[in-house]
CSV table of C-alpha atoms and ligand atoms in Angstrom, one decimal:
chain,number,residue,atom,x,y,z
C,1,MET,CA,-7.1,2.8,12.5
C,2,ILE,CA,-10.0,0.3,10.9
C,3,LYS,CA,-13.4,0.8,10.2
C,4,PRO,CA,-16.1,-1.0,9.3
C,5,LEU,CA,-16.7,-1.0,5.7
C,6,ILE,CA,-19.9,0.1,3.8
C,7,GLN,CA,-22.5,-2.7,2.5
C,8,ARG,CA,-21.6,-2.1,-1.7
C,9,ASP,CA,-24.3,-0.8,-3.5
C,10,HIS,CA,-24.9,-3.6,-6.2
C,11,ALA,CA,-26.7,-1.1,-8.5
C,12,GLN,CA,-22.9,-0.6,-9.7
C,13,HIS,CA,-21.5,-3.5,-10.5
C,14,PRO,CA,-22.5,-6.3,-13.2
C,15,PRO,CA,-25.8,-9.3,-11.9
C,16,ALA,CA,-24.2,-12.9,-11.5
C,17,TYR,CA,-26.4,-13.9,-14.0
C,18,THR,CA,-25.7,-11.9,-17.7
C,19,PRO,CA,-27.1,-14.5,-20.2
C,20,GLY,CA,-25.6,-11.4,-23.1
C,21,TYR,CA,-22.1,-13.1,-21.7
C,22,LYS,CA,-22.7,-17.2,-22.1
C,23,SER,CA,-19.7,-17.9,-19.9
C,24,SER,CA,-21.6,-16.1,-16.7
C,25,VAL,CA,-24.4,-19.0,-17.0
C,26,VAL,CA,-22.9,-21.8,-15.7
C,27,ARG,CA,-20.2,-20.1,-13.5
C,28,SER,CA,-23.1,-17.6,-11.6
C,29,PRO,CA,-24.5,-18.5,-7.8
C,30,ARG,CA,-27.7,-18.4,-7.6
C,31,LEU,CA,-29.1,-18.5,-3.9
C,32,PRO,CA,-28.9,-14.5,-2.7
C,33,LYS,CA,-25.5,-13.6,-0.6
C,34,LEU,CA,-25.6,-14.1,2.7
C,35,SER,CA,-25.0,-10.1,4.0
C,36,MET,CA,-23.7,-9.0,7.1
C,37,PRO,CA,-21.5,-6.1,8.6
C,38,SER,CA,-17.8,-6.3,7.5
C,39,THR,CA,-15.9,-8.1,10.4
C,40,ARG,CA,-12.0,-7.8,11.1
C,41,THR,CA,-11.2,-10.4,8.2
C,42,GLU,CA,-12.8,-8.4,5.6
C,43,GLU,CA,-11.4,-4.3,7.3
C,44,THR,CA,-8.4,-5.6,7.1
C,45,GLY,CA,-5.8,-6.3,4.1
C,46,PRO,CA,-2.7,-7.0,3.3
C,47,VAL,CA,-0.2,-5.2,2.8
C,48,PHE,CA,2.7,-4.4,-0.6
C,49,GLY,CA,6.1,-2.6,0.1
C,50,HIS,CA,7.5,-0.5,-2.9
C,51,ASP,CA,10.1,-3.9,-2.3
C,52,VAL,CA,8.2,-5.8,-4.2
C,53,LEU,CA,8.2,-3.4,-7.8
C,54,GLY,CA,11.0,-3.6,-9.9
C,55,PRO,CA,12.0,-0.1,-11.5
C,56,GLN,CA,10.5,-0.9,-15.2
C,57,ASP,CA,7.0,-2.8,-13.4
C,58,ASN,CA,5.2,0.4,-14.4
C,59,ASN,CA,6.8,0.2,-18.0
C,60,LEU,CA,4.8,-2.1,-20.4
C,61,VAL,CA,6.9,-0.3,-23.2
C,62,ILE,CA,10.2,-1.9,-22.4
C,63,ASN,CA,10.3,-3.7,-19.3
C,64,TYR,CA,9.4,-7.1,-21.0
C,65,THR,CA,12.6,-7.2,-23.2
C,66,GLY,CA,14.6,-4.1,-22.7
C,67,GLN,CA,13.4,-2.8,-26.7
C,68,SER,CA,10.5,-0.9,-27.4
C,69,ALA,CA,7.4,-2.7,-28.1
C,70,ILE,CA,4.9,-2.4,-31.0
C,71,GLY,CA,2.3,0.2,-30.6
C,72,GLU,CA,0.9,3.9,-30.1
C,73,ARG,CA,2.0,5.1,-26.9
C,74,VAL,CA,0.0,6.0,-24.5
C,75,ILE,CA,-0.2,6.8,-20.9
C,76,VAL,CA,-2.7,5.5,-18.6
C,77,HIS,CA,-2.9,7.3,-15.3
C,78,GLY,CA,-5.5,8.4,-12.7
C,79,ARG,CA,-6.3,8.2,-9.1
C,80,LEU,CA,-7.5,6.0,-6.3
C,81,LEU,CA,-10.4,7.1,-4.3
C,82,ASP,CA,-12.6,5.4,-1.7
C,83,ALA,CA,-16.3,6.3,-1.5
C,84,ASN,CA,-15.5,9.4,0.5
C,85,ALA,CA,-12.7,11.0,-1.9
C,86,ASN,CA,-9.8,10.1,0.3
C,87,PRO,CA,-7.0,9.0,-1.5
C,88,ILE,CA,-6.0,5.2,-0.8
C,89,ALA,CA,-2.2,5.7,-0.8
C,90,GLY,CA,0.2,2.5,-0.8
C,91,ALA,CA,-2.4,0.3,-2.9
C,92,LEU,CA,-0.8,-2.2,-5.5
C,93,ILE,CA,-2.5,-1.9,-8.9
C,94,GLU,CA,-1.8,-4.8,-11.6
C,95,ILE,CA,-2.5,-4.6,-15.1
C,96,TRP,CA,-3.0,-7.1,-18.3
C,97,GLN,CA,-3.4,-6.4,-21.8
C,98,ALA,CA,-3.3,-7.8,-25.6
C,99,ASN,CA,-0.7,-6.2,-27.3
C,100,ALA,CA,-1.4,-3.4,-30.4
C,101,GLY,CA,-2.5,-6.1,-32.6
C,102,GLY,CA,-4.9,-7.7,-30.5
C,103,ARG,CA,-3.2,-10.3,-28.7
C,104,TYR,CA,-2.4,-12.0,-25.8
C,105,ARG,CA,0.8,-13.8,-24.6
C,106,HIS,CA,-0.7,-16.3,-22.8
C,107,LYS,CA,-1.8,-20.4,-23.8
C,108,LYS,CA,-5.5,-19.9,-24.6
C,109,ASP,CA,-4.7,-16.6,-26.9
C,110,GLY,CA,-5.2,-18.1,-31.0
C,111,TYR,CA,-5.7,-15.1,-32.2
C,112,LEU,CA,-4.2,-14.6,-36.0
C,113,ALA,CA,-2.8,-11.5,-34.5
C,114,PRO,CA,1.3,-12.4,-33.7
C,115,LEU,CA,2.9,-11.6,-30.4
C,116,ASP,CA,5.2,-8.6,-30.3
C,117,PRO,CA,8.7,-10.6,-29.2
C,118,ASN,CA,8.8,-7.2,-27.1
C,119,PHE,CA,5.6,-7.5,-25.2
C,120,GLY,CA,4.9,-9.3,-22.6
C,121,GLY,CA,1.5,-7.7,-21.5
C,122,CYS,CA,1.8,-6.9,-17.3
C,123,GLY,CA,2.5,-4.0,-15.2
C,124,ARG,CA,2.3,-3.0,-12.0
C,125,THR,CA,2.5,0.1,-9.6
C,126,ILE,CA,1.9,1.6,-6.3
C,127,THR,CA,0.5,4.7,-5.3
C,128,ASP,CA,1.7,7.5,-4.1
C,129,ASP,CA,0.9,9.0,-0.9
C,130,GLN,CA,-2.4,11.3,-3.1
C,131,GLY,CA,-3.3,7.9,-4.1
C,132,ARG,CA,-2.1,8.7,-7.9
C,133,TYR,CA,-0.8,5.8,-10.5
C,134,GLU,CA,0.9,5.8,-14.0
C,135,PHE,CA,1.3,3.4,-16.5
C,136,LEU,CA,3.2,3.7,-19.8
C,137,THR,CA,2.0,1.6,-22.5
C,138,VAL,CA,1.1,0.3,-26.0
C,139,ARG,CA,-2.8,1.1,-27.3
C,140,PRO,CA,-4.3,-2.5,-26.9
C,141,GLY,CA,-6.2,-3.9,-29.5
C,142,ALA,CA,-9.6,-4.5,-30.2
C,143,TYR,CA,-9.9,-8.4,-30.4
C,144,PRO,CA,-12.7,-11.0,-31.4
C,145,TRP,CA,-14.1,-14.0,-28.9
C,146,PRO,CA,-16.3,-16.8,-29.6
C,147,ASN,CA,-19.7,-16.3,-27.2
C,148,THR,CA,-22.1,-15.4,-30.0
C,149,VAL,CA,-20.6,-15.6,-33.8
C,150,ASN,CA,-18.7,-12.2,-34.3
C,151,ASP,CA,-18.3,-10.7,-30.7
C,152,TRP,CA,-15.1,-8.3,-30.5
C,153,ARG,CA,-14.1,-6.8,-27.2
C,154,PRO,CA,-13.4,-2.8,-27.2
C,155,MET,CA,-9.5,-1.9,-26.4
C,156,HIS,CA,-9.3,-2.3,-22.4
C,157,ILE,CA,-6.5,-3.1,-20.0
C,158,HIS,CA,-7.4,-5.6,-17.1
C,159,PHE,CA,-6.9,-4.3,-13.8
C,160,SER,CA,-6.7,-5.6,-10.4
C,161,VAL,CA,-6.9,-3.2,-7.6
C,162,PHE,CA,-6.4,-3.4,-3.5
C,163,GLY,CA,-7.7,-1.5,-1.0
C,164,HIS,CA,-6.4,-1.5,2.4
C,165,ALA,CA,-9.4,-4.2,3.2
C,166,PHE,CA,-9.6,-7.1,1.9
C,167,GLY,CA,-13.6,-6.0,0.8
C,168,GLN,CA,-12.0,-3.4,-1.0
C,169,ARG,CA,-10.8,-5.8,-3.6
C,170,LEU,CA,-12.1,-5.8,-7.0
C,171,ILE,CA,-10.9,-6.4,-10.2
C,172,THR,CA,-12.3,-4.1,-13.8
C,173,GLN,CA,-11.5,-2.9,-17.3
C,174,MET,CA,-10.1,0.3,-18.5
C,175,TYR,CA,-12.0,1.3,-21.6
C,176,PHE,CA,-10.9,4.1,-23.8
C,177,GLU,CA,-12.9,6.8,-25.1
C,178,GLY,CA,-14.6,7.2,-28.3
C,179,ASP,CA,-14.8,3.4,-29.0
C,180,PRO,CA,-17.6,1.9,-31.3
C,181,LEU,CA,-16.8,-1.2,-30.2
C,182,ILE,CA,-17.9,-0.3,-26.3
C,183,ALA,CA,-21.4,-0.2,-26.9
C,184,ARG,CA,-21.4,-3.6,-28.7
C,185,CYS,CA,-19.4,-5.3,-26.2
C,186,PRO,CA,-21.4,-8.5,-23.9
C,187,ILE,CA,-19.4,-7.9,-21.4
C,188,VAL,CA,-19.3,-4.3,-20.9
C,189,ASN,CA,-23.0,-4.1,-21.2
C,190,THR,CA,-23.4,-7.2,-18.2
C,191,ILE,CA,-23.4,-3.3,-16.0
C,192,PRO,CA,-27.6,-2.7,-16.0
C,193,ASP,CA,-26.2,1.5,-15.5
C,194,PRO,CA,-25.2,3.3,-18.3
C,195,ALA,CA,-23.8,5.6,-16.0
C,196,ALA,CA,-21.8,2.6,-14.1
C,197,ILE,CA,-20.1,2.3,-17.6
C,198,ASP,CA,-19.6,5.5,-18.1
C,199,ARG,CA,-17.0,5.3,-15.2
C,200,LEU,CA,-15.1,3.0,-17.1
C,201,ILE,CA,-14.5,4.6,-20.2
C,202,ALA,CA,-11.1,6.4,-19.7
C,203,PRO,CA,-11.3,10.0,-21.8
C,204,LEU,CA,-8.1,11.2,-24.0
C,205,ASP,CA,-6.4,13.7,-21.4
C,206,MET,CA,-4.4,15.7,-23.8
C,207,ALA,CA,-3.0,18.2,-20.5
C,208,CYS,CA,-1.1,15.0,-19.5
C,209,ALA,CA,-0.2,13.7,-23.4
C,210,MET,CA,3.9,14.1,-24.5
C,211,PRO,CA,4.3,15.5,-27.0
C,212,MET,CA,6.3,13.5,-29.6
C,213,ASP,CA,6.1,10.9,-27.7
C,214,ALA,CA,2.8,9.6,-26.2
C,215,LEU,CA,-0.9,10.4,-25.4
C,216,ALA,CA,-2.4,10.1,-22.0
C,217,TYR,CA,-6.5,8.6,-21.2
C,218,LYS,CA,-7.3,9.6,-17.4
C,219,PHE,CA,-9.0,6.4,-15.1
C,220,ASP,CA,-9.5,7.3,-11.8
C,221,ILE,CA,-10.6,4.2,-9.6
C,222,VAL,CA,-13.2,4.7,-6.9
C,223,LEU,CA,-13.2,1.5,-4.5
C,224,ARG,CA,-15.8,1.2,-1.2
C,225,GLY,CA,-16.0,3.8,1.4
C,226,THR,CA,-16.0,2.9,5.1
C,227,ARG,CA,-17.3,4.1,7.5
C,228,GLN,CA,-15.8,7.5,9.3
C,229,THR,CA,-17.5,7.9,12.5
C,230,MET,CA,-15.2,7.4,15.5
C,231,PHE,CA,-17.5,5.1,18.2
C,232,GLU,CA,-16.8,1.9,18.1
C,233,ASN,CA,-18.9,-0.6,20.4
C,234,ARG,CA,-18.3,-4.0,19.5
C,235,PRO,CA,-17.2,-7.0,20.7
C,236,GLU,CA,-13.7,-7.7,19.8
C,237,GLY,CA,-12.7,-9.5,16.1
C,238,LEU,CA,-16.3,-8.5,15.1
P,1,MET,CA,-32.2,22.0,1.2
P,2,PRO,CA,-30.4,19.6,3.7
P,3,GLN,CA,-26.4,19.1,2.5
P,4,SER,CA,-25.5,16.1,0.1
P,5,LEU,CA,-24.9,12.8,1.4
P,6,LEU,CA,-23.7,11.8,-1.9
P,7,LEU,CA,-20.4,9.2,-1.5
P,8,LEU,CA,-18.5,8.5,-5.0
P,9,PRO,CA,-20.1,5.3,-6.4
P,10,GLU,CA,-17.1,2.4,-6.7
P,11,THR,CA,-15.8,1.4,-10.2
P,12,PRO,CA,-17.7,-1.3,-11.5
P,13,SER,CA,-16.5,-4.9,-11.7
P,14,GLN,CA,-15.8,-6.6,-15.1
P,15,THR,CA,-15.1,-10.1,-15.2
P,16,ALA,CA,-11.5,-11.1,-14.7
P,17,GLY,CA,-11.6,-13.2,-17.7
P,18,PRO,CA,-9.2,-16.0,-19.5
P,19,TYR,CA,-5.6,-14.0,-19.3
P,20,VAL,CA,-6.7,-13.2,-15.6
P,21,HIS,CA,-3.0,-15.0,-15.3
P,22,ILE,CA,-0.6,-12.2,-17.4
P,23,GLY,CA,-1.7,-10.0,-14.5
P,24,CYS,CA,-1.1,-11.7,-11.4
P,25,VAL,CA,0.7,-14.7,-11.8
P,26,PRO,CA,2.7,-13.8,-14.8
P,27,ASN,CA,5.7,-16.3,-14.3
P,28,HIS,CA,2.9,-19.0,-13.7
P,29,ALA,CA,1.9,-18.6,-16.9
P,30,GLY,CA,5.1,-18.5,-18.6
P,31,ILE,CA,5.9,-14.2,-18.8
P,32,SER,CA,9.3,-14.6,-16.7
P,33,GLY,CA,11.5,-12.0,-16.6
P,34,ILE,CA,9.3,-9.2,-15.5
P,35,TYR,CA,8.5,-9.5,-12.1
P,36,ALA,CA,11.1,-11.2,-9.9
P,37,ASP,CA,7.7,-13.6,-7.6
P,38,ASP,CA,4.2,-13.8,-8.8
P,39,PRO,CA,2.7,-12.1,-5.8
P,40,GLY,CA,1.4,-14.1,-2.9
P,41,GLN,CA,3.3,-17.4,-3.2
P,42,SER,CA,3.3,-18.2,0.2
P,43,PRO,CA,0.8,-16.4,3.2
P,44,PHE,CA,3.8,-16.8,5.3
P,45,ALA,CA,7.2,-17.2,6.3
P,46,LYS,CA,8.4,-20.3,6.4
P,47,ASP,CA,9.2,-20.3,10.2
P,48,ALA,CA,6.0,-18.5,11.1
P,49,ALA,CA,4.7,-19.8,13.9
P,50,GLY,CA,1.6,-22.0,13.8
P,51,LYS,CA,0.4,-25.6,12.8
P,52,ARG,CA,1.4,-26.0,9.5
P,53,ILE,CA,-2.1,-27.3,7.0
P,54,THR,CA,-2.9,-27.8,2.9
P,55,VAL,CA,-6.6,-27.0,2.2
P,56,THR,CA,-7.1,-28.7,-1.6
P,57,GLY,CA,-9.8,-28.1,-3.4
P,58,SER,CA,-11.6,-27.5,-7.1
P,59,VAL,CA,-14.4,-25.1,-8.2
P,60,PHE,CA,-17.1,-26.6,-10.0
P,61,ASP,CA,-20.0,-24.6,-12.1
P,62,GLY,CA,-23.6,-25.1,-13.3
P,63,THR,CA,-22.7,-28.9,-15.2
P,64,GLY,CA,-20.2,-30.3,-12.6
P,65,ALA,CA,-16.5,-29.2,-14.4
P,66,ALA,CA,-13.8,-27.8,-12.0
P,67,LEU,CA,-13.5,-25.1,-13.5
P,68,ASN,CA,-9.2,-25.0,-14.9
P,69,ASP,CA,-8.6,-21.0,-15.3
P,70,VAL,CA,-9.8,-20.2,-11.3
P,71,MET,CA,-7.7,-17.9,-9.4
P,72,LEU,CA,-8.1,-17.6,-5.5
P,73,GLU,CA,-7.1,-14.9,-2.9
P,74,SER,CA,-6.9,-16.4,1.3
P,75,TRP,CA,-6.7,-14.0,3.0
P,76,GLN,CA,-6.0,-15.2,7.0
P,77,ALA,CA,-5.2,-14.4,10.3
P,78,ASP,CA,-2.3,-16.3,12.4
P,79,GLY,CA,-1.8,-19.6,15.3
P,80,ASP,CA,-3.1,-16.0,17.3
P,81,GLY,CA,-6.0,-15.0,15.4
P,82,ILE,CA,-3.6,-11.3,14.5
P,83,TYR,CA,-4.7,-9.8,11.5
P,84,ALA,CA,-1.0,-8.5,10.1
P,85,PRO,CA,-0.2,-6.7,7.5
P,86,TYR,CA,2.5,-8.0,5.3
P,87,GLN,CA,1.3,-11.8,5.5
P,88,GLY,CA,-1.7,-13.8,5.8
P,89,TRP,CA,-2.7,-12.9,2.0
P,90,ALA,CA,-2.2,-16.0,-0.5
P,91,ARG,CA,-2.7,-16.6,-4.1
P,92,MET,CA,-3.5,-19.8,-5.8
P,93,VAL,CA,-4.4,-20.7,-9.5
P,94,ALA,CA,-6.0,-24.1,-10.6
P,95,ASP,CA,-4.2,-26.6,-12.0
P,96,ALA,CA,-5.2,-26.4,-16.0
P,97,HIS,CA,-5.8,-29.4,-16.1
P,98,THR,CA,-6.8,-30.4,-13.2
P,99,GLY,CA,-8.6,-27.3,-12.2
P,100,GLN,CA,-7.1,-28.4,-8.4
P,101,TRP,CA,-6.1,-25.6,-6.2
P,102,GLN,CA,-3.9,-25.6,-2.9
P,103,LEU,CA,-3.5,-23.5,0.3
P,104,ASP,CA,-0.4,-24.2,2.1
P,105,THR,CA,-0.7,-22.7,5.4
P,106,ILE,CA,-1.1,-22.1,8.9
P,107,LYS,CA,-3.6,-22.9,10.9
P,108,PRO,CA,-5.7,-19.4,11.9
P,109,GLY,CA,-6.6,-18.6,15.8
P,110,PRO,CA,-10.0,-17.6,16.5
P,111,VAL,CA,-10.6,-13.7,15.9
P,112,GLY,CA,-13.0,-12.6,19.4
P,113,PRO,CA,-15.9,-14.6,18.8
P,114,GLN,CA,-15.2,-16.0,15.1
P,115,ALA,CA,-14.5,-19.4,15.0
P,116,PRO,CA,-11.1,-20.1,12.8
P,117,HIS,CA,-11.8,-18.8,9.4
P,118,ILE,CA,-9.7,-17.8,5.8
P,119,ALA,CA,-11.3,-15.2,3.9
P,120,LEU,CA,-11.8,-16.5,-0.3
P,121,TRP,CA,-11.8,-14.7,-3.1
P,122,ILE,CA,-12.7,-16.1,-6.5
P,123,VAL,CA,-12.4,-14.3,-9.4
P,124,ALA,CA,-12.4,-16.8,-13.4
P,125,ARG,CA,-13.8,-15.8,-16.9
P,126,GLY,CA,-17.6,-15.9,-16.5
P,127,ILE,CA,-17.2,-14.3,-12.9
P,128,ASN,CA,-18.8,-11.0,-13.5
P,129,LEU,CA,-17.7,-9.6,-9.2
P,130,GLY,CA,-15.4,-11.5,-7.8
P,131,LEU,CA,-17.2,-14.1,-5.3
P,132,LEU,CA,-16.3,-14.0,-1.1
P,133,THR,CA,-16.4,-16.8,0.7
P,134,ARG,CA,-14.9,-17.9,3.9
P,135,VAL,CA,-13.2,-21.8,4.7
P,136,TYR,CA,-14.3,-23.1,8.5
P,137,PHE,CA,-12.4,-25.5,10.2
P,138,GLU,CA,-14.3,-29.3,10.5
P,139,GLY,CA,-14.2,-30.1,14.6
P,140,ASP,CA,-13.7,-26.7,15.6
P,141,ASP,CA,-16.4,-24.7,18.3
P,142,GLN,CA,-18.1,-23.1,15.7
P,143,LEU,CA,-21.5,-22.0,18.4
P,144,THR,CA,-20.3,-18.8,18.3
P,145,ASP,CA,-19.5,-17.3,14.9
P,146,PRO,CA,-22.1,-14.9,14.0
P,147,LEU,CA,-21.7,-15.3,10.4
P,148,LEU,CA,-22.1,-19.6,10.2
P,149,SER,CA,-24.6,-18.6,12.9
P,150,ARG,CA,-26.8,-16.7,10.0
P,151,ILE,CA,-26.7,-19.1,7.6
P,152,ASP,CA,-30.3,-20.3,6.4
P,153,PRO,CA,-31.0,-23.3,5.7
P,154,VAL,CA,-28.5,-24.7,8.3
P,155,ARG,CA,-28.2,-27.7,6.9
P,156,ARG,CA,-25.8,-24.8,4.4
P,157,VAL,CA,-23.4,-24.1,7.0
P,158,ASN,CA,-21.5,-27.7,5.2
P,159,THR,CA,-20.4,-25.8,2.4
P,160,LEU,CA,-18.4,-23.8,4.4
P,161,ILE,CA,-16.3,-26.3,6.2
P,162,ALA,CA,-13.5,-27.9,4.8
P,163,GLN,CA,-13.2,-31.7,5.5
P,164,GLU,CA,-10.3,-32.8,7.3
P,165,THR,CA,-9.3,-35.8,4.8
P,166,ASP,CA,-5.9,-36.9,6.7
P,167,PRO,CA,-4.5,-35.0,9.9
P,168,GLY,CA,-3.6,-31.8,8.4
P,169,CYS,CA,-5.1,-31.4,5.3
P,170,TYR,CA,-8.3,-30.4,4.4
P,171,ARG,CA,-10.6,-31.1,1.6
P,172,PHE,CA,-13.0,-28.3,0.9
P,173,ASP,CA,-14.6,-27.4,-2.3
P,174,ILE,CA,-16.9,-24.2,-3.9
P,175,HIS,CA,-19.6,-25.3,-6.0
P,176,LEU,CA,-21.0,-21.9,-7.6
P,177,GLN,CA,-24.6,-23.2,-8.6
P,178,GLY,CA,-27.0,-26.8,-7.7
P,179,ASP,CA,-27.6,-28.5,-5.1
P,180,GLN,CA,-24.3,-27.9,-2.9
P,181,GLU,CA,-24.0,-24.3,-4.3
P,182,THR,CA,-21.4,-22.6,-1.8
P,183,VAL,CA,-22.8,-19.8,0.4
P,184,PHE,CA,-20.9,-17.0,-0.7
P,185,LEU,CA,-21.2,-13.5,1.4
P,186,ASP,CA,-21.8,-9.5,1.1
P,187,ILE,CA,-20.0,-8.1,3.8
O,1,FE,FE1,-8.8,-9.0,-22.4
């Protein structure tokens, strides 16, 4: 059933204009957004069948060449929920990251650290009926980036997440508990609320670590919720 | 004390950054062999009913430069105004040199009182939260559209109307800032 989306709480998100992150200065809209209740356009969204996935899509350690990538092996797992804590099942999650040395396989990345011939850097999965997802990867390295003269990105994994509604679409980044670069990062610090930043930091999860194999980090993701009441009184299409 | 109304707060957004292509369109980024195809190459099957159209545009920053690292997603109804789960969604990336993107699709039908439109979602380095906007089409009846009728001042409605440059070919440029700033949506 298609349900109206709950209005987005912008206090959870970075504002558009964040001069500490210089790229935002000329790329941030300055006028107020047009607010209105969700319509069918935002309440519906694409569906991805499991048939799009290959068997190793969520295993970044081996999915590029079949040979093992270099680095600390880590499981990244968690649940995809909506604001009402309902699991979001059947949702596509895509991730991308630098290799263990902090280098991306991308023509624009010229960092000194070498490419790993066995690491591509992307993975994807579809959440199960409990909203759970899981990736096996290597811990990405920190890397320097041009902003002020000596800015470094903390270890992070980029996440692209679909819900059931196009209005729930989200891209974010996951950080690793204990990384001293998190507090210094201008991109992290675009988020004004420290409690919101904490929700991007995945704790070490020894209960899910695999002995003699891989550490684990747990990262739950919450998308916008929908209104739960049954009363629906509106013209078709709105 | 009354019962609690607490909702879980939404996970904060972070910029897609300059390397979004690795995760979302790896084959386009030159990372082949992991996914058979990049997702969202075409919103509709080749034999889907409806009028074929092309929407072309660029996303301009506050200095007037076209973003050459932007990624967009589109979501739309089919020619009859129906949202169907396995079609209607596409991903577009700007050309690395020109900054131009293109969507080959079907002209959507009206959705109830809403005039024909395509939702666009825009992410890139420097964009902290994906930007939502809509493409409407020059020449359609838009008088009853509930979104366009809310836009104030009225002259900004034009920022959401794609111009037909040739039959079936529409131009839709997005301006992140400045006199022509596109209307972005909080829906
Ligand atoms: Fe990154």
